Coordinates of C-alpha atoms in Angstrom, one line a residue:
M1 CA -0.2 0.0 0.1
R2 CA 1.1 3.8 -0.3
A3 CA 2.0 5.9 2.9
A4 CA 2.9 9.5 3.1
Q5 CA 5.6 9.4 5.4
I6 CA 8.6 11.6 7.1
K7 CA 12.0 10.2 8.2
R8 CA 12.8 12.6 10.8
Y9 CA 11.3 15.7 12.4
S10 CA 11.8 19.0 10.2
K11 CA 10.7 22.5 9.9
N12 CA 10.8 22.0 6.3
I13 CA 7.7 19.7 4.9
Q14 CA 9.9 16.8 3.5
I15 CA 7.4 13.9 2.8
T16 CA 7.7 10.8 0.5
V17 CA 5.0 8.5 -0.4
N18 CA 6.4 4.9 0.1
Q19 CA 5.1 1.4 -0.5
L20 CA 4.5 -0.6 2.6
S21 CA 2.8 -3.7 3.7
I22 CA -0.8 -3.4 4.5
P23 CA -1.0 -3.3 8.6
E24 CA -1.7 -6.5 10.3
V25 CA -4.9 -6.7 12.1
G26 CA -4.8 -7.4 15.9
P27 CA -7.6 -9.1 17.8
S28 CA -9.5 -5.8 18.6
D29 CA -8.3 -4.0 15.4
V30 CA -10.5 -3.0 12.3
L31 CA -8.7 -2.7 9.0
V32 CA -10.0 0.2 7.1
K33 CA -9.4 1.2 3.4
I34 CA -9.4 4.7 3.6
K35 CA -11.3 6.9 1.1
A36 CA -10.4 10.4 2.5
A37 CA -8.4 11.9 5.1
A38 CA -8.2 15.5 6.6
V39 CA -5.3 17.9 6.8
N40 CA -5.2 19.5 10.2
P41 CA -2.5 22.0 11.8
L42 CA -1.8 18.9 14.1
E43 CA -0.1 17.3 11.0
Q44 CA 2.3 20.3 11.0
L45 CA 3.0 20.3 14.7
I46 CA 4.0 16.4 14.4
L47 CA 6.2 16.8 11.5
T48 CA 8.2 19.5 13.0
G49 CA 8.4 17.7 16.5
S50 CA 6.7 20.5 18.2
I51 CA 4.7 18.0 20.3
R52 CA 7.5 15.6 20.9
L53 CA 7.1 16.1 24.8
I54 CA 3.6 15.0 24.5
Q55 CA 3.9 12.1 21.9
D56 CA 7.4 11.3 20.2
Y57 CA 7.4 9.0 17.3
R58 CA 9.5 6.4 15.8
M59 CA 10.5 7.1 12.2
P60 CA 9.7 6.7 9.5
L61 CA 6.1 7.9 10.4
T62 CA 3.1 7.7 8.3
L63 CA 1.1 11.0 9.0
G64 CA -2.5 11.6 9.2
N65 CA -4.9 11.9 12.2
E66 CA -8.5 11.4 10.9
C67 CA -10.2 9.7 8.1
A68 CA -13.1 7.9 6.7
G69 CA -13.5 4.7 4.8
V70 CA -14.8 1.1 4.6
V71 CA -13.9 -1.8 6.8
E72 CA -11.8 -4.5 4.9
Q73 CA -11.2 -6.9 7.7
T74 CA -11.7 -7.2 11.5
G75 CA -9.7 -9.0 14.3
A76 CA -11.1 -12.0 16.0
E77 CA -12.5 -10.0 19.0
V78 CA -14.5 -7.5 17.0
T79 CA -18.1 -7.8 17.1
R80 CA -19.4 -4.4 16.4
F81 CA -17.9 -3.9 12.7
K82 CA -18.0 -6.1 9.7
A83 CA -16.5 -5.8 6.2
G84 CA -18.2 -3.3 4.1
D85 CA -19.2 -1.1 6.9
K86 CA -18.5 2.8 6.3
V87 CA -16.7 4.1 9.3
Y88 CA -14.7 7.0 10.5
A89 CA -12.2 8.0 13.3
C90 CA -9.8 10.3 14.9
L91 CA -6.8 8.1 15.3
P92 CA -5.0 7.5 18.7
L93 CA -2.2 10.1 18.9
D94 CA 0.3 7.0 19.3
N95 CA -1.0 5.4 16.4
I96 CA -1.8 7.5 13.7
G97 CA -1.3 6.9 10.0
A98 CA -4.6 8.1 8.1
F99 CA -2.3 9.3 4.9
A100 CA -2.1 5.8 3.7
D101 CA -4.4 3.4 1.5
Y102 CA -5.1 1.2 4.8
V103 CA -5.0 1.8 8.5
A104 CA -5.5 -0.7 11.4
V105 CA -7.6 1.1 13.9
D106 CA -8.6 -0.2 17.5
Q107 CA -12.4 -0.8 17.5
D108 CA -12.8 1.7 20.6
A109 CA -11.4 4.7 18.5
M110 CA -14.1 4.4 15.7
T111 CA -17.7 4.4 14.8
F112 CA -20.2 4.2 11.7
M113 CA -20.0 7.5 9.5
P114 CA -23.1 9.6 10.0
K115 CA -26.0 9.0 7.5
D116 CA -26.3 11.0 4.3
C117 CA -22.7 12.0 4.2
D118 CA -20.0 11.4 1.7
F119 CA -16.3 10.3 2.7
L120 CA -14.8 13.7 1.9
T121 CA -17.3 15.6 4.4
D122 CA -17.0 12.8 7.1
A123 CA -13.3 12.9 7.0
A124 CA -13.4 16.6 8.2
I125 CA -15.4 15.7 11.4
P126 CA -13.7 13.4 13.8
L127 CA -10.7 15.5 15.2
T128 CA -12.6 18.7 15.5
G129 CA -15.8 17.1 16.6
L130 CA -14.1 15.2 19.5
T131 CA -12.0 18.3 20.5
A132 CA -15.0 20.2 20.7
Y133 CA -17.0 17.6 22.5
Q134 CA -14.2 16.9 25.0
A135 CA -13.7 20.6 25.7
F136 CA -17.5 21.3 26.6
T137 CA -18.1 18.1 28.6
E138 CA -14.9 17.1 30.3
E139 CA -12.8 20.3 30.6
L140 CA -15.3 23.0 31.0
E141 CA -18.1 20.8 32.1
V142 CA -20.7 23.2 30.7
R143 CA -24.2 23.4 32.0
P144 CA -27.1 24.3 29.8
G145 CA -27.6 28.1 29.7
E146 CA -23.9 29.1 30.3
T147 CA -22.0 31.0 27.7
V148 CA -18.9 30.2 25.9
L149 CA -16.6 32.4 23.9
I150 CA -14.7 30.9 21.2
T151 CA -11.7 33.2 20.3
G152 CA -10.6 32.9 16.8
G153 CA -13.4 30.3 16.1
S154 CA -14.3 31.0 12.3
G155 CA -12.3 28.2 11.2
S156 CA -13.1 24.3 11.1
F157 CA -13.1 24.0 15.0
G158 CA -15.7 26.6 15.3
E159 CA -17.9 24.8 12.6
M160 CA -18.1 21.9 15.0
A161 CA -18.0 23.6 18.0
V162 CA -20.9 25.8 17.5
P163 CA -23.6 23.1 16.8
I164 CA -22.2 21.0 19.4
A165 CA -22.4 23.7 21.9
K166 CA -25.9 24.3 20.9
A167 CA -26.7 20.7 21.1
L168 CA -25.6 21.0 24.8
G169 CA -27.7 23.9 25.7
V170 CA -24.8 26.3 25.6
N171 CA -24.8 29.9 24.5
V172 CA -21.9 30.6 22.1
I173 CA -20.2 33.6 21.1
V174 CA -17.5 33.5 18.3
S175 CA -14.9 35.9 17.3
G176 CA -13.2 35.7 13.9
N177 CA -13.0 37.2 10.4
E178 CA -15.9 39.0 8.4
R179 CA -16.0 36.1 5.9
A180 CA -17.5 33.5 8.4
K181 CA -19.8 35.6 10.1
E182 CA -23.0 34.9 8.1
R183 CA -22.1 31.1 8.3
M184 CA -21.4 31.0 12.0
L185 CA -24.7 32.7 12.8
H186 CA -26.4 30.4 10.2
I187 CA -25.3 27.4 12.2
G188 CA -26.2 28.5 15.6
A189 CA -23.7 31.1 17.1
D190 CA -25.7 33.5 19.4
R191 CA -23.2 36.4 18.7
Y192 CA -20.4 36.9 16.1
L193 CA -17.6 39.3 16.5
D194 CA -15.4 40.6 13.7
Y195 CA -12.3 41.1 15.1
R196 CA -11.5 43.8 12.7
K197 CA -14.3 45.9 13.7
E198 CA -14.6 45.2 17.5
N199 CA -12.4 43.7 20.4
Y200 CA -14.0 41.2 22.2
W201 CA -12.2 42.2 25.4
E202 CA -13.9 45.7 25.1
V203 CA -17.6 44.3 24.6
L204 CA -17.6 41.4 26.7
S205 CA -17.4 40.5 30.4
E206 CA -18.3 38.1 32.9
V207 CA -18.4 35.0 30.2
D208 CA -18.7 31.7 31.8
H209 CA -16.0 30.2 29.7
V210 CA -13.4 30.7 27.3
I211 CA -12.0 28.4 24.5
D212 CA -8.8 29.8 23.2
T213 CA -7.6 28.8 19.5
L214 CA -5.3 31.7 19.2
G215 CA -2.5 31.3 21.7
A216 CA -0.5 33.0 24.3
K217 CA -0.8 36.4 23.0
E218 CA -4.4 36.4 23.6
F219 CA -4.3 35.1 27.3
E220 CA -4.8 38.4 28.9
H221 CA -7.6 39.5 27.1
E222 CA -9.4 36.1 27.2
L223 CA -8.6 36.1 31.1
A224 CA -10.3 39.7 31.5
V225 CA -13.8 38.7 29.9
L226 CA -14.0 35.8 32.2
K227 CA -16.2 35.7 35.2
K228 CA -14.6 34.8 38.5
G229 CA -14.9 30.9 38.7
G230 CA -14.8 30.6 35.1
R231 CA -12.5 28.5 33.2
L232 CA -10.0 29.6 30.3
L233 CA -9.5 26.4 28.1
S234 CA -6.7 26.6 25.7
L235 CA -5.9 24.2 22.6
R236 CA -2.5 26.3 21.9
T237 CA -1.1 28.3 24.6
A238 CA 1.0 25.9 27.0
P239 CA 0.3 22.6 28.5
N240 CA 0.5 22.8 32.4
K241 CA 0.6 20.8 35.7
R242 CA -3.2 19.6 35.5
F243 CA -2.6 18.4 31.8
A244 CA 0.3 16.4 32.8
E245 CA -1.1 14.7 35.6
R246 CA -4.6 14.1 33.9
N247 CA -2.6 12.2 31.0
G248 CA -0.2 10.2 33.2
F249 CA 3.0 11.6 31.8
S250 CA 6.6 10.9 33.5
M251 CA 7.7 12.7 36.4
L252 CA 10.1 14.6 34.0
K253 CA 7.4 15.7 31.8
R254 CA 5.1 16.8 34.7
L255 CA 7.8 19.0 35.9
L256 CA 8.5 20.5 32.4
F257 CA 4.8 20.9 31.9
T258 CA 4.2 22.5 35.2
A259 CA 7.1 24.8 34.5
A260 CA 5.6 25.7 31.1
G261 CA 2.0 26.6 32.4
A262 CA 3.0 28.0 35.7
R263 CA 2.6 31.7 34.9
Y264 CA -0.7 31.1 33.1
D265 CA -2.1 29.0 36.3
R266 CA -0.8 31.8 38.5
K267 CA -2.2 34.5 36.7
A268 CA -5.7 33.0 36.6
R269 CA -5.6 31.9 40.1
R270 CA -4.9 35.4 41.1
Q271 CA -8.3 36.3 39.5
G272 CA -10.1 33.7 40.9
K273 CA -10.2 31.6 37.7
E274 CA -8.9 28.7 36.1
Y275 CA -6.6 27.9 33.2
R276 CA -6.7 24.5 31.5
F277 CA -5.0 22.9 28.4
M278 CA -6.3 20.1 26.3
F279 CA -5.2 17.8 23.6
V280 CA -7.6 15.6 21.7
R281 CA -8.0 12.1 22.4
A282 CA -9.5 9.3 20.3
D283 CA -12.7 8.0 21.6
G284 CA -15.1 5.9 19.6
T285 CA -18.2 6.5 22.0
Q286 CA -17.9 10.0 22.2
L287 CA -17.5 10.3 18.6
E288 CA -20.8 8.3 18.2
K289 CA -22.3 11.2 20.4
V290 CA -20.8 13.7 17.8
T291 CA -22.3 11.6 15.0
Q292 CA -25.9 11.9 16.5
I293 CA -25.5 15.9 16.8
V294 CA -24.2 15.8 13.3
E295 CA -27.2 13.8 12.0
E296 CA -29.6 15.7 14.1
R297 CA -28.4 19.2 13.2
Q298 CA -27.4 18.2 9.8
V299 CA -24.0 19.4 10.2
R300 CA -21.9 19.7 7.1
P301 CA -18.3 21.0 7.6
R302 CA -17.2 23.0 4.7
I303 CA -14.7 21.1 2.5
S304 CA -12.0 23.2 0.5
S305 CA -12.6 23.0 -3.2
S306 CA -8.7 22.3 -3.6
V307 CA -8.7 18.4 -2.8
F308 CA -5.3 16.6 -2.9
T309 CA -4.1 13.1 -3.9
L310 CA -1.9 11.0 -1.6
E311 CA 1.3 11.9 -3.7
Q312 CA 0.3 15.5 -3.1
T313 CA 0.3 15.3 0.6
A314 CA 3.4 17.7 1.2
E315 CA 1.5 20.2 -1.2
A316 CA -1.9 19.8 0.7
I317 CA 0.1 20.6 4.3
R318 CA 1.4 23.6 2.7
F319 CA -1.7 24.7 1.4
M320 CA -3.5 24.1 4.8
A321 CA -0.5 26.0 6.7
H322 CA -0.8 29.2 4.3
G323 CA -4.4 29.7 5.6
H324 CA -7.1 31.4 3.8
T325 CA -8.6 28.0 2.6
D326 CA -12.4 28.0 1.9
G327 CA -12.8 25.0 4.0
K328 CA -11.1 22.2 5.2
V329 CA -8.2 20.4 3.2
I330 CA -8.9 16.7 2.4
I331 CA -6.7 14.1 0.6
R332 CA -8.8 11.9 -1.4
L333 CA -7.5 8.2 -1.8

């Protein structure tokens, strides 16, 4: 089979498409013939070695974190899936490899594709869908009627986070670019702030929770709009002590992450607020709940008009990294 791989971590995107054996299927594994895989900023973080402290990989490494496809074979202990089933998954961080003709996925990391969706659309759902679901239910522990601000939420994360928030009974405010305003309001955002016309920290206050997609430069502003007792959850700024402990990292990594997040923890505590950091986790049961929301609310993430082949993986990642795409970048297999 073909697989898009890197030989080493590098700031330059150096990817080759190699011929490999089809993965062997373990007792609880499902062999999936991949039809489409989505390209995410996570790919760039992985290939540059930016998340080595969270997950270090053996080389060569097949890239790709989410995909949709058809079951080809199942392990002896698999009872839920059978050959021919249409499935999709966010792959476990320690066992990625969606940029290939086949991938062997543990049955607990996957579920059936939403009804009435195609492979390209479905490939764009699992990673951002699970990120949003875990953010709301595990990290923020939202309650119906609460309000969440998503800074920089006009992209693919916001497209999944807004309908999931509404399904959970949560009010959601999004800040982002003007191009996305109409679409975000259409899919359920209660308020949309065009960052070029108004600063969210000047018009908002006493927000229950904030989800940060922009990084450290926005920390002070995000903290300022948060109510006392609220939580600021970052997808980008810095891991902290709680993140390290929750994920069971080694003592050395706990010390490193504690140091990395100390100033953010400290500033939040001084104001009676809480800082958190998260990294998405593969979970088929949760993805099934996301699927229900997708079906009930007819969620259809935008797909970029520029669809790439497996041989164009490097080009696809560069295209995604450049920004200003008209939807999520997909590799069609």
